[in-house]
Coordinates of C-alpha atoms and ligand atoms in Angstrom, one line a residue:
X1 CA -22.9 -5.8 -2.6
X2 CA -20.5 -5.7 0.3
X3 CA -19.2 -3.0 2.7
X4 CA -15.6 -3.4 3.3
X5 CA -12.9 -1.5 5.1
X6 CA -10.4 -0.7 2.5
X7 CA -7.7 0.1 5.1
X8 CA -8.2 -3.3 6.8
X9 CA -7.5 -5.1 3.5
X10 CA -4.4 -3.0 2.9
X11 CA -3.1 -3.7 6.4
X12 CA -3.8 -7.5 6.0
X13 CA -2.0 -7.6 2.8
X14 CA 1.0 -5.6 3.9
X15 CA 1.2 -7.5 7.3
X16 CA 1.5 -10.8 5.4
X17 CA 4.3 -9.4 3.2
X18 CA 6.2 -7.8 6.1
X19 CA 6.0 -11.0 8.3
X20 CA 7.1 -13.2 5.4
X21 CA 10.2 -11.0 5.0
X22 CA 11.1 -10.9 8.7
X23 CA 12.6 -14.3 9.6
X24 CA 12.7 -13.4 13.3
X25 CA 9.1 -12.5 13.5
X26 CA 6.7 -15.2 14.9
X27 CA 4.3 -15.9 12.1
X28 CA 1.5 -17.5 14.1
X29 CA -2.1 -16.4 13.7
X30 CA -2.2 -14.7 17.1
X31 CA 0.9 -12.5 16.4
X32 CA -0.4 -11.7 12.9
X33 CA -3.8 -10.6 14.2
X34 CA -2.2 -8.6 17.1
X35 CA -0.1 -6.7 14.5
X36 CA -3.2 -6.0 12.4
X37 CA -5.3 -4.9 15.4
X38 CA -2.6 -2.5 16.6
X39 CA -2.0 -1.1 13.2
X40 CA -5.7 -0.6 12.5
X41 CA -6.2 1.2 15.7
X42 CA -3.7 3.8 14.5
X43 CA -5.3 4.3 11.1
X44 CA -8.5 5.9 10.1
X45 CA -10.9 3.3 8.6
X46 CA -12.1 3.8 5.1
X47 CA -15.3 2.0 4.2
X48 CA -16.3 1.4 0.6
X49 CA -19.2 -0.4 -1.0
X50 CA -18.0 -2.9 -3.6
X51 CA -19.7 -5.6 -5.7
X52 CA -19.4 -9.1 -4.0
X53 CA -16.0 -10.7 -4.6
X54 CA -14.5 -7.5 -5.9
X55 CA -10.7 -7.6 -5.7
X56 CA -8.9 -4.5 -4.5
X57 CA -6.0 -3.1 -6.4
X58 CA -2.7 -4.5 -5.4
X59 CA -0.8 -2.6 -2.7
X60 CA 1.8 -1.2 -5.1
X61 CA -1.0 0.4 -7.1
X62 CA -2.5 2.3 -4.2
X63 CA -2.2 5.9 -3.3
X64 CA 1.4 6.7 -2.0
X65 CA 0.3 8.3 1.2
X66 CA -2.1 5.5 2.1
X67 CA 0.7 3.0 1.5
X68 CA 3.2 5.0 3.5
X69 CA 0.8 5.3 6.5
X70 CA 0.0 1.6 6.3
X71 CA 3.7 0.6 6.3
X72 CA 4.5 2.9 9.2
X73 CA 1.6 1.5 11.3
X74 CA 2.4 -2.1 10.6
X75 CA 6.1 -1.7 11.2
X76 CA 5.4 0.0 14.6
X77 CA 2.9 -2.8 15.5
X78 CA 5.4 -5.5 14.6
X79 CA 8.0 -4.0 17.0
X80 CA 5.4 -4.0 19.8
X81 CA 4.2 -7.6 19.2
X82 CA 7.8 -8.9 18.8
X83 CA 8.8 -7.5 22.2
X84 CA 5.6 -8.6 23.9
X85 CA 4.1 -11.7 22.1
X86 CA 0.7 -12.6 23.7
X87 CA 1.9 -16.2 24.2
X88 CA 4.8 -18.2 25.6
X89 CA 7.5 -19.9 23.6
X90 CA 4.8 -22.2 22.1
X91 CA 3.0 -20.9 19.0
X92 CA -0.8 -20.9 18.7
X93 CA -1.5 -21.6 15.1
Ligands
ZN101 ZN1 3.2 -15.8 17.8

């Protein structure tokens, strides 16, 4: 069995989606992780115990309120990271 933060998995999946859709957003690992960290600090974690390798439901099948909170937190974090990337013009992949 595994213990996993359901909110973290949702944020990771939505962050990937949002970054892929935003051509201006730096898609490097550092910026992606900064977005996730900022968003996760805004959201309450939700831990669940799952069988090993269990796949969570897709984002569009999740509870509407959970999805809405995740989208708001990730969008806000993307604005912060876009304005203040933690690196120079070079990208740290
Ligand atoms: Zn970057």
